[in-house]
Coordinates of C-alpha atoms and ligand atoms in Angstrom, one line a residue:
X146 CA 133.6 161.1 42.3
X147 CA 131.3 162.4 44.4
X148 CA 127.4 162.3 44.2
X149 CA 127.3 165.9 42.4
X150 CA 130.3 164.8 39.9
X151 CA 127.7 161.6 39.4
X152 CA 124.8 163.2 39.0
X153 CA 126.8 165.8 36.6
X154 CA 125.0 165.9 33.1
X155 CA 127.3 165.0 29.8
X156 CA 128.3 167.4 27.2
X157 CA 125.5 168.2 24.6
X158 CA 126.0 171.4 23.0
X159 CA 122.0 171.8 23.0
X160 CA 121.9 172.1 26.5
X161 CA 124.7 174.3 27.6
X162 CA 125.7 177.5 26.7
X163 CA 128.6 177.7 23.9
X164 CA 132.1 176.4 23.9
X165 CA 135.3 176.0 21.9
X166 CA 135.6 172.5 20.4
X167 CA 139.1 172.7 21.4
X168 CA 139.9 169.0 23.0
X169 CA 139.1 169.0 26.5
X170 CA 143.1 168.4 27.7
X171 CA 144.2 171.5 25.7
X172 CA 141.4 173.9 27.4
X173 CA 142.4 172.6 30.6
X174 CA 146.0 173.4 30.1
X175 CA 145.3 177.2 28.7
X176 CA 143.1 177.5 31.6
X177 CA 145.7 176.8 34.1
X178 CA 148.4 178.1 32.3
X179 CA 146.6 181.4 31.4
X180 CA 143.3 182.0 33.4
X181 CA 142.4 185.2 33.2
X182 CA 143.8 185.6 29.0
X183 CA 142.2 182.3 28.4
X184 CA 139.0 183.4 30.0
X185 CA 139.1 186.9 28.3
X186 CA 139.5 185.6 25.1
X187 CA 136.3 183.5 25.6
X188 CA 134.4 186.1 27.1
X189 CA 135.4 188.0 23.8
X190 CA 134.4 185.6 21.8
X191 CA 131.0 184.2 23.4
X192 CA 129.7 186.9 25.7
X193 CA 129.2 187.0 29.4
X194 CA 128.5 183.3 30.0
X195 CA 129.8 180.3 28.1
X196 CA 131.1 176.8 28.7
X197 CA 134.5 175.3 29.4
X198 CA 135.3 172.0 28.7
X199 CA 137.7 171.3 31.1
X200 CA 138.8 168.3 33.6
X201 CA 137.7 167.3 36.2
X202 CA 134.1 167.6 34.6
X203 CA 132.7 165.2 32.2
X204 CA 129.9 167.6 31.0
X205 CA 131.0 171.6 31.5
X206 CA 131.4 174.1 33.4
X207 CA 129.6 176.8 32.9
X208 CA 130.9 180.2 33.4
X209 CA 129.3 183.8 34.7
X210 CA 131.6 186.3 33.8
X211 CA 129.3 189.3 33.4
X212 CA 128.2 191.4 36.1
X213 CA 124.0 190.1 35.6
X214 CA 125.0 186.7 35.3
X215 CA 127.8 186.9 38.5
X216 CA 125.0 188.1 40.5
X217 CA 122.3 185.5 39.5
X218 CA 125.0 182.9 40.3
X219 CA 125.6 184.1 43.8
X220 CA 123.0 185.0 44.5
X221 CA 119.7 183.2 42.9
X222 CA 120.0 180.4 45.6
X223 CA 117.1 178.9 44.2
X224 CA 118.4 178.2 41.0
X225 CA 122.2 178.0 41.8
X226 CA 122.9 175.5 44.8
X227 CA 126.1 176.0 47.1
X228 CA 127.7 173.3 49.0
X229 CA 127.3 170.0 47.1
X230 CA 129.3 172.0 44.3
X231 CA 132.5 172.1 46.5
X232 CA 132.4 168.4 46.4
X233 CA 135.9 168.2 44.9
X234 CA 137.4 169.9 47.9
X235 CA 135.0 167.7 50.5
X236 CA 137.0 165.4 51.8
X237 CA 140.0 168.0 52.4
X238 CA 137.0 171.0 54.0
X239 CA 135.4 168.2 55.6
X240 CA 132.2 167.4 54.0
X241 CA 130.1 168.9 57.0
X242 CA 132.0 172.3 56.7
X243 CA 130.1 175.4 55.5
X244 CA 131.3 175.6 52.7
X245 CA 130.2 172.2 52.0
X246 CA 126.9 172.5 53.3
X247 CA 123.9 172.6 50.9
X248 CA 120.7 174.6 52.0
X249 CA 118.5 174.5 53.5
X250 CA 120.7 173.2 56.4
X251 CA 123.5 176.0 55.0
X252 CA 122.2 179.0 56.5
X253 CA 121.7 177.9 60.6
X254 CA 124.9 176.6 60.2
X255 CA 125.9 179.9 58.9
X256 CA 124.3 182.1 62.2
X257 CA 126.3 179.4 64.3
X258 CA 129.7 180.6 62.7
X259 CA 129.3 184.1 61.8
X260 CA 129.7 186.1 65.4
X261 CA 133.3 184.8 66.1
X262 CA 134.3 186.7 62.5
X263 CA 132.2 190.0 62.9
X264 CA 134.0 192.7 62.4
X265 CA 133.9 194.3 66.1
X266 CA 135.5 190.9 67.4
X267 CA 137.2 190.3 64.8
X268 CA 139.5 194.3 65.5
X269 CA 139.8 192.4 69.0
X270 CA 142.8 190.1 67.5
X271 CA 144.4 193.1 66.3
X272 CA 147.0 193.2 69.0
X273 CA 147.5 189.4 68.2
X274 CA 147.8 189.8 64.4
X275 CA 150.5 192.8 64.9
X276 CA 152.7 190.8 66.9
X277 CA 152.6 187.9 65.1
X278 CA 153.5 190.0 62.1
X279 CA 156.6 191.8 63.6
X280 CA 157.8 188.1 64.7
X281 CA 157.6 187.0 61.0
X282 CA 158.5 190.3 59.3
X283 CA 163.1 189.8 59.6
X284 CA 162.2 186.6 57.5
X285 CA 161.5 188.8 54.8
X286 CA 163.5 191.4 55.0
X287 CA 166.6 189.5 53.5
X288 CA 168.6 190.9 51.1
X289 CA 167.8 189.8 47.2
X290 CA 164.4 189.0 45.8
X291 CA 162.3 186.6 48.0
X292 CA 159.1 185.3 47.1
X293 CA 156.3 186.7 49.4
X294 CA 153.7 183.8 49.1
X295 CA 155.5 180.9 51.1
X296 CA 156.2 184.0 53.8
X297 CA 152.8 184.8 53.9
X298 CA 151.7 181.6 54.2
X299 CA 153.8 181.3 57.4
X300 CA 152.4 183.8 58.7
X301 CA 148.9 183.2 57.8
X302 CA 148.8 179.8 59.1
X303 CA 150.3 181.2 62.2
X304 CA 147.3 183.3 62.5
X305 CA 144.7 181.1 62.2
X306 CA 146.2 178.6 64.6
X307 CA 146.3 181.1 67.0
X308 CA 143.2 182.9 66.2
X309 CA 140.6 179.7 65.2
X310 CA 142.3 177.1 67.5
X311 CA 143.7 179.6 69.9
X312 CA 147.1 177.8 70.0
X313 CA 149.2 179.6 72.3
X314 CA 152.0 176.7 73.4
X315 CA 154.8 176.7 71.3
X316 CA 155.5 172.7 70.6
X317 CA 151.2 172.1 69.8
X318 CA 151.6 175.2 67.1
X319 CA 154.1 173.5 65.6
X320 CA 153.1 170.1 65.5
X321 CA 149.6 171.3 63.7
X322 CA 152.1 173.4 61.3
X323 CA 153.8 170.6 60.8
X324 CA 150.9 168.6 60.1
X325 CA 148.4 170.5 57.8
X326 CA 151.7 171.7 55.8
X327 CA 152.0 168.3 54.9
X328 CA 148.5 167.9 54.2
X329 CA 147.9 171.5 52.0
X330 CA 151.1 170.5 49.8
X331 CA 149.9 170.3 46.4
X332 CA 151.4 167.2 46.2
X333 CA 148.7 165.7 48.4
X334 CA 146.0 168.0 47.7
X335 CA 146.5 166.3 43.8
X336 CA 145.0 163.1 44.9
X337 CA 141.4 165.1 44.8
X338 CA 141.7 165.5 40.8
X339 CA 142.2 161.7 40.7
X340 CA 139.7 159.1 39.5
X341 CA 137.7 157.8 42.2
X342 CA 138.7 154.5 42.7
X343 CA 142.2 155.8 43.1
X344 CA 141.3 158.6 45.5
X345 CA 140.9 155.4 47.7
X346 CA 143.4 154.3 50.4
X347 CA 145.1 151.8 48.6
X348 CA 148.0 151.3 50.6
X349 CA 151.1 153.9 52.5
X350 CA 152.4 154.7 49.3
X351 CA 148.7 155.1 47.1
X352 CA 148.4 158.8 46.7
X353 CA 144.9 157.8 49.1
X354 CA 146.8 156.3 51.4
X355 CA 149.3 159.3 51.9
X356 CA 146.2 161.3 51.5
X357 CA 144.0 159.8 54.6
X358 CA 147.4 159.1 56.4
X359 CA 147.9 163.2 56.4
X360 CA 144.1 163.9 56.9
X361 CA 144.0 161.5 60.0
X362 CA 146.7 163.2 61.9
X363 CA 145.7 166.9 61.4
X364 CA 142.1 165.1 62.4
X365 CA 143.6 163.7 65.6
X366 CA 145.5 167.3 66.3
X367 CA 142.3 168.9 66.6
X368 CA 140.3 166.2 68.2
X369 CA 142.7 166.9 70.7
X370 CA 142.4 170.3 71.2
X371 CA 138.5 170.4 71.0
X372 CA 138.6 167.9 73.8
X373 CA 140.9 169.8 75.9
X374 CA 139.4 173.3 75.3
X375 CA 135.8 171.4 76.4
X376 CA 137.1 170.9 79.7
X377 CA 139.0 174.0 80.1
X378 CA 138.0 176.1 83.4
X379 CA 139.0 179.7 81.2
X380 CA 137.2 178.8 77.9
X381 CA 134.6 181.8 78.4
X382 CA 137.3 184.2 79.3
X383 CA 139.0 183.3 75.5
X384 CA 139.0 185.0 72.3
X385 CA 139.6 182.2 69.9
X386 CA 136.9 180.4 67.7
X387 CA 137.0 177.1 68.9
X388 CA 136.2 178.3 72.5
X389 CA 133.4 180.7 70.9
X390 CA 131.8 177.7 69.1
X391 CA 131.8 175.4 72.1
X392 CA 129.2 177.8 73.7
X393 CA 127.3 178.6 70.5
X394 CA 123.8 177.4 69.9
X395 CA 120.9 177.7 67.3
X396 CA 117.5 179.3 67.4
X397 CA 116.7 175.4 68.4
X398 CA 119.5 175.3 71.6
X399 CA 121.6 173.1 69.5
X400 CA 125.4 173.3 69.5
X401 CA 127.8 171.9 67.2
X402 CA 128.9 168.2 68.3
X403 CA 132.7 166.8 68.3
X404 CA 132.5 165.9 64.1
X405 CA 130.6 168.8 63.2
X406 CA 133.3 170.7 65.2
X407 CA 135.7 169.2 63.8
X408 CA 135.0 169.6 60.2
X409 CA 134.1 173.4 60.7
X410 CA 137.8 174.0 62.1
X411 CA 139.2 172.1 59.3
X412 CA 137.2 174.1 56.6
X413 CA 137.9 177.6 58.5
X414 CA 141.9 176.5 58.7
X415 CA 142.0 175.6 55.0
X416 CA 139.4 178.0 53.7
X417 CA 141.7 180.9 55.5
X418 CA 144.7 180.4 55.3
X419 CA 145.9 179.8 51.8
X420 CA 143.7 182.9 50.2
X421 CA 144.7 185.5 52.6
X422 CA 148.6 184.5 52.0
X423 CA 148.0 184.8 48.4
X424 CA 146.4 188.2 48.4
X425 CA 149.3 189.4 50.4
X426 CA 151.8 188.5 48.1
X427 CA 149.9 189.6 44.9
X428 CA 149.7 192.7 46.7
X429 CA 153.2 193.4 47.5
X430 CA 154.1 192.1 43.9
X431 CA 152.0 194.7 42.5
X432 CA 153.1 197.5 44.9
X433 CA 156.6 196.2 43.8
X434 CA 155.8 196.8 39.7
X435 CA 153.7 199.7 40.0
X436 CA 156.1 202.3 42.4
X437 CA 154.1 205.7 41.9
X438 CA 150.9 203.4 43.5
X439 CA 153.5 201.8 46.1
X440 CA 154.7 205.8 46.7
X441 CA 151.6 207.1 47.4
X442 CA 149.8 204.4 49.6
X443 CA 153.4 205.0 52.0
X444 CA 153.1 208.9 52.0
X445 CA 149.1 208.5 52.8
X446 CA 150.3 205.7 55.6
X447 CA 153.1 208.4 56.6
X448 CA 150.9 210.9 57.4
X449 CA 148.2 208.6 59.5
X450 CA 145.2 207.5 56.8
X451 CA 144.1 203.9 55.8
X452 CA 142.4 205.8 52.5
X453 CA 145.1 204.1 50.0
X454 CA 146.0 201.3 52.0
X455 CA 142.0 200.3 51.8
X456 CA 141.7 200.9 48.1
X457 CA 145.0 199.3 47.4
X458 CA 143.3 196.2 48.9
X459 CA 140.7 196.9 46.9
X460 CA 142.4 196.8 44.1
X461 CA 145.3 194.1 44.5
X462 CA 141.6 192.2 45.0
X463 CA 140.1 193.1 41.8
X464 CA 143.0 192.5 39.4
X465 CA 144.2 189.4 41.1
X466 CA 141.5 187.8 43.2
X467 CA 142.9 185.3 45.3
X468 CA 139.6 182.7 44.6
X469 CA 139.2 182.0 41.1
X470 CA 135.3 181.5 41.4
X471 CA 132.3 180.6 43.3
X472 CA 130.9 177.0 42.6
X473 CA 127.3 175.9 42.3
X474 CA 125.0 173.3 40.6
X475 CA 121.9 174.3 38.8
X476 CA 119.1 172.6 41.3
X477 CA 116.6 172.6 37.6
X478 CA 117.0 173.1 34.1
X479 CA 117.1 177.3 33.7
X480 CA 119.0 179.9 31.6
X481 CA 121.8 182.3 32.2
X482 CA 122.1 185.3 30.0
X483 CA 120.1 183.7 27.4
X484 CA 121.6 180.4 26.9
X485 CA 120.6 177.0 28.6
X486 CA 121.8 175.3 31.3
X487 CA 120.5 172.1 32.6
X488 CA 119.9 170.4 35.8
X489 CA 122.6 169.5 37.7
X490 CA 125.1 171.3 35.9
X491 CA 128.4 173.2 37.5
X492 CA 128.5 176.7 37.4
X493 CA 130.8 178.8 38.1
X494 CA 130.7 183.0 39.2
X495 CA 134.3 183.4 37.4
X496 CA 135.3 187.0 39.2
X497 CA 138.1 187.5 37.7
X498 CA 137.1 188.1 34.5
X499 CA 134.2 190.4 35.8
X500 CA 137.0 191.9 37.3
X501 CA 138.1 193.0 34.3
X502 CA 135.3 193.8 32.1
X503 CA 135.5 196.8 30.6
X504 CA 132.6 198.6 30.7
X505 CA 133.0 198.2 34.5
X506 CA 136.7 199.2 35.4
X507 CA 138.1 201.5 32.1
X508 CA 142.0 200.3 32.0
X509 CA 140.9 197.1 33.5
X510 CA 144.2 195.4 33.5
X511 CA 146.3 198.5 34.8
X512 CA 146.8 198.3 38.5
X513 CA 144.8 201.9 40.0
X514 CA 144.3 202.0 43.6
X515 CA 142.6 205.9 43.4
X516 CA 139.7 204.8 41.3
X517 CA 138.4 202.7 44.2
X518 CA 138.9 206.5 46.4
X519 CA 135.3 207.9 47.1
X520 CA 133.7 205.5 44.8
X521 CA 131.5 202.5 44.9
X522 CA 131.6 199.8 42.4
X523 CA 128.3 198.7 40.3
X524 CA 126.8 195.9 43.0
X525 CA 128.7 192.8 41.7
X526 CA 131.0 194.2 39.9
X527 CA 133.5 193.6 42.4
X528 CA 133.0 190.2 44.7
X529 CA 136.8 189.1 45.5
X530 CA 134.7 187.7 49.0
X531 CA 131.7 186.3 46.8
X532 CA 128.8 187.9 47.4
X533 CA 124.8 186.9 48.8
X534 CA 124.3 184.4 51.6
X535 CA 127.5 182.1 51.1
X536 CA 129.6 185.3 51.0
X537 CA 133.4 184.7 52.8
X538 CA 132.5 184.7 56.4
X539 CA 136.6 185.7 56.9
X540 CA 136.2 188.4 55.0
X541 CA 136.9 191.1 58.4
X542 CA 140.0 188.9 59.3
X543 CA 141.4 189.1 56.2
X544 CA 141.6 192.0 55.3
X545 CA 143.0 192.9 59.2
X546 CA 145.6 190.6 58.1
X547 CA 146.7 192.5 54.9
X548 CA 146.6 195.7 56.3
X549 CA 148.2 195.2 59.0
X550 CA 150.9 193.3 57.3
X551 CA 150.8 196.3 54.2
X552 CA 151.0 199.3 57.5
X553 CA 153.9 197.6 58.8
X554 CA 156.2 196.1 56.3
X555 CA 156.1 199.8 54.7
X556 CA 157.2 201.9 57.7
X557 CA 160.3 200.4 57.3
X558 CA 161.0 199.0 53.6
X559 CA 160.3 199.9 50.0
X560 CA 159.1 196.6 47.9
X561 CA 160.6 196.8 44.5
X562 CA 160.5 194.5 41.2
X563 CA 162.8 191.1 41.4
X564 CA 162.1 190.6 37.5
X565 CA 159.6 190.8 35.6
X566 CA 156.2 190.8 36.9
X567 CA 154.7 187.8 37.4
X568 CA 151.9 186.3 35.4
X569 CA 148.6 184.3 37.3
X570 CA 148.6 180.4 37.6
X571 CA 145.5 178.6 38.3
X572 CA 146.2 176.1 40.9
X573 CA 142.9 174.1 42.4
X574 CA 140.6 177.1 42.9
X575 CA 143.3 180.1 44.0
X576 CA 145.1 182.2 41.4
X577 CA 148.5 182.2 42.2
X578 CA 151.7 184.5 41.2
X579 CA 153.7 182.0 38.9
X580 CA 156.8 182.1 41.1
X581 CA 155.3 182.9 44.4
X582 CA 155.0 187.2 43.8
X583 CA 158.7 187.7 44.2
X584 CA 159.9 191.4 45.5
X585 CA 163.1 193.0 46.5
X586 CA 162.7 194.9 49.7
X587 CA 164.8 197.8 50.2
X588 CA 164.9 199.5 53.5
X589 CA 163.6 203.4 54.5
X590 CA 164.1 205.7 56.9
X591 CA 161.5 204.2 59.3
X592 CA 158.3 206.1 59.4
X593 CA 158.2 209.1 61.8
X594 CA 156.9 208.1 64.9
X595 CA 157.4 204.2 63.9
X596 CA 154.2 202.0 62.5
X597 CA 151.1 203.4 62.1
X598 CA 149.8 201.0 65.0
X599 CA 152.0 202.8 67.2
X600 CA 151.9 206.2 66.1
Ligands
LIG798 C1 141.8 187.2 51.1 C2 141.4 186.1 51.8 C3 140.1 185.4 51.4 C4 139.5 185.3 50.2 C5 139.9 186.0 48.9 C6 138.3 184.5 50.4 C7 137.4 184.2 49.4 C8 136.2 183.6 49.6 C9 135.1 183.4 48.6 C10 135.2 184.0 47.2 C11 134.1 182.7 49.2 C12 132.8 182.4 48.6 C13 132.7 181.1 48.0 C14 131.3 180.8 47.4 O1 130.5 181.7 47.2 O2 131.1 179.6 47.1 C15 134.5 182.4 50.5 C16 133.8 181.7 51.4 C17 134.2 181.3 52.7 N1 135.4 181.8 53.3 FE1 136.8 183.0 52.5 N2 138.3 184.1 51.7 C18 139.3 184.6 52.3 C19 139.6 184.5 53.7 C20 138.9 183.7 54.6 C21 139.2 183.6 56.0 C22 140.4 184.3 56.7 C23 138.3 182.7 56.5 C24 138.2 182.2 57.9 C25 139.1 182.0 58.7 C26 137.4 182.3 55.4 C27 136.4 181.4 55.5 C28 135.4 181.2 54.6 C29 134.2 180.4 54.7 C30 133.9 179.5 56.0 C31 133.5 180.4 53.6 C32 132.2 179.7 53.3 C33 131.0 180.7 53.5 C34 129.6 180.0 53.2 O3 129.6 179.0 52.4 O4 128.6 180.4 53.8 N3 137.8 182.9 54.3 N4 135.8 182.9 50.7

């Protein structure tokens, strides 16, 4: 394990907020079997923050699920610590990523990264996004129930090679889709939750081994293309993020080198990819189960508005976020709502059971878009992106993604249920729809005047 996992403090029910004494191997399995219940059911029990006792950690975790204590976590930097805390995922990211990237060297590194994702250059891919959609789109309109996540995913990580990398040659994109398939497959991705020692490359067929074997060669993809697009006479005539980065500096005239480069991309691919695909299918699963919602967001697309299709986002984002939490370390012994927490400890800002608090959002497990029209939620109350200075920095390209994948699936079909609906898996740090957010698409009459892009 890595140096926060080592320098992780052991259970001692003094020092940490409460927990069940449930063994540790049985709270892990309710917690990835039944996230948000499991989580509700302790939230009931202990309040707003508590501890889980759950693997990988050897002390706890402890949880924020309250809308005070989600926004001390996020936000109190100087008492929650980012980066060292996504050690588990580190040597998938790449440890000199953002989102591995402690303060205080977090936040230049952050200025370096943010313009390629604001929002004004962000509506510049739109064209891009569209088209890739439409290419994708007759994959899923097959007849019988088709889960939409390994769809999305597709299309996702054709986005983000196209868009991050700027990959426009056929045979490259598929050789990196090829490549970091093989690397994201959970298969793989497993040999993180493994003891150190065996996390080590201990031969072809370790799961190391396999592990730094499919690392290396999405590594060497994108050395390769970092290399080329350095040299390339119409880099400041592209759009993509790679070119952008190559050219950007810090209030101190320093640029990113080859490594740091190559981490970032790495991070941005995995970071985006994944999450966006899963909020698309948890969307269009919902839509699917909840038909006077679905209705209306189509007759307010219809007629030319993004007001349902925005709160429907919303929404789909509030009952099933896509990221289970955000991860810090306590940098000193402190509190959090009123219990202790020591030094060093993991906590986590657990949004998905803020999400569903209550005294936030009445009805909080029914699926209503309209209470998101013409309102805005309680700061906190609603951090699908995370929230303060480590807030998603993809957040504009995501949600271009969805909508425009929501706008234009709907002007020509009708998701519907494909059995029952579909109940949340935790897998790693994403929620997931236990068989992938299945839907049956029926076609329409296409919308008058074709997509809403076109009209
Ligand atoms: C629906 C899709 C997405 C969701 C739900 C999501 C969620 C999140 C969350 C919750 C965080 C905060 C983690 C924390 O506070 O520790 C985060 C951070 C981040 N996200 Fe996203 N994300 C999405 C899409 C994207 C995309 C498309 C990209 C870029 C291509 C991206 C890149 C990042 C990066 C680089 C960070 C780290 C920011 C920092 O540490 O300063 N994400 N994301």
């Amino acid at each position: 394990m890595n140096d926060a996992f080592a320098r992780e403090p052991a259970w001692d029910p003094r020092r940490f907020p409460p927990a069940v004494r449930t063994p540790r191997a049985v709270q892990t399995a309710r917690m990835l079997l039944n996230p948000q219940g499991y989580g509700q059911s302790l939230r009931r029990r202990f309040g707003p923050v508590f501890s889980l006792r759950t693997f990988p950690y050897r002390g706890a975790l402890v949880c924020a699920t309250g809308v005070a204590a989600n926004q001390a976590v996020l936000t109190d930097h100087h008492r929650f610590t980012g980066g060292d805390a996504a050690a588990l995922i580190a040597p998938a990211v790449g440890a000199g990523s953002l989102i591995c990237t402690p303060p205080p060297r977090h936040l230049d590194h952050r200025r370096l990264l943010l313009p390629p994702f604001h929002g004004t250059r962000v509506a510049n891919w739109a064209q891009v996004v569209r088209d890739l959609v439409h290419a994708r789109l007759p994959d899923l309109l097959v007849d019988g129930g088709v889960p939409v996540r390994p769809w999305a995913q597709r299309l996702t990580l054709d986005v983000i090679l196209r868009v991050v990398l700027g990959l426009t040659d056929p045979a490259r994109t598929a050789a990196f889709r090829h490549a970091l398939n093989a690397f994201v497959a959970m298969g793989n991705l497993a040999a993180l939750f493994l003891p150190k020692p065996l996390q080590r490359n201990l031969g072809p067929l370790s799961p190391g081994g396999r592990f730094h074997r499919l690392r290396t060669t999405v590594r060497d993809l994108t050395r390769e293309e970092i290399t080329v697009r350095r040299a390339a006479p119409d880099r400041a005539n592209r759009d993509d993020v790679l070119s952008l980065l190559l050219d950007a500096r810090d209030a101190y005239g320093a640029g990113l080198d080859d490594e740091q480069l190559l981490d970032e991309l790495t991070g941005l691919v995995l970071a985006g990819h994944e999450t966006t695909a899963t909020t698309i299918a948890w969307t269009l699963h919902l839509l699917a189960h909840h038909p006077a919602a679905r209705d209306d967001l189509i007759a307010d697309l219809d007629a030319g508005s993004d007001r349902l299709l925005k709160a429907v986002v919303k929404e789909s984002g509030r009952l099933r976020p896509a990221v289970y939490n955000a991860m810090r370390t306590a940098a000193h012994d402190t509190e959090l709502g009123g219990h202790p927490v020591p030094r060093h400890a993991f906590v986590a800002a657990l949004f998905p059971l803020t999400h569903l608090d209550p005294d936030l959002w009445p009805e909080p497990n029914t699926f209503r878009p309209e209470r998101h029209v013409g309102e805005s939620p309680v700061p906190y109350a609603l951090t699908p992106f995370g929230g303060g200075i480590r807030r998603c920095i993809g957040v504009s390209l995501a949600h271009l993604e969805i909508e425009t994948v929501l706008s234009e699936l709907l002007a020509t079909a009708v998701p519907e249920p494909a059995g029952p609906m579909e109940q949340a898996r935790l897998v790693s740090v994403t929620l997931l729809p236990a068989r992938g957010g299945r839907v049956r698409l029926r076609g329409r009459r296409p919308r008058p005047g074709g997509s809403r892009s076109n009209a």
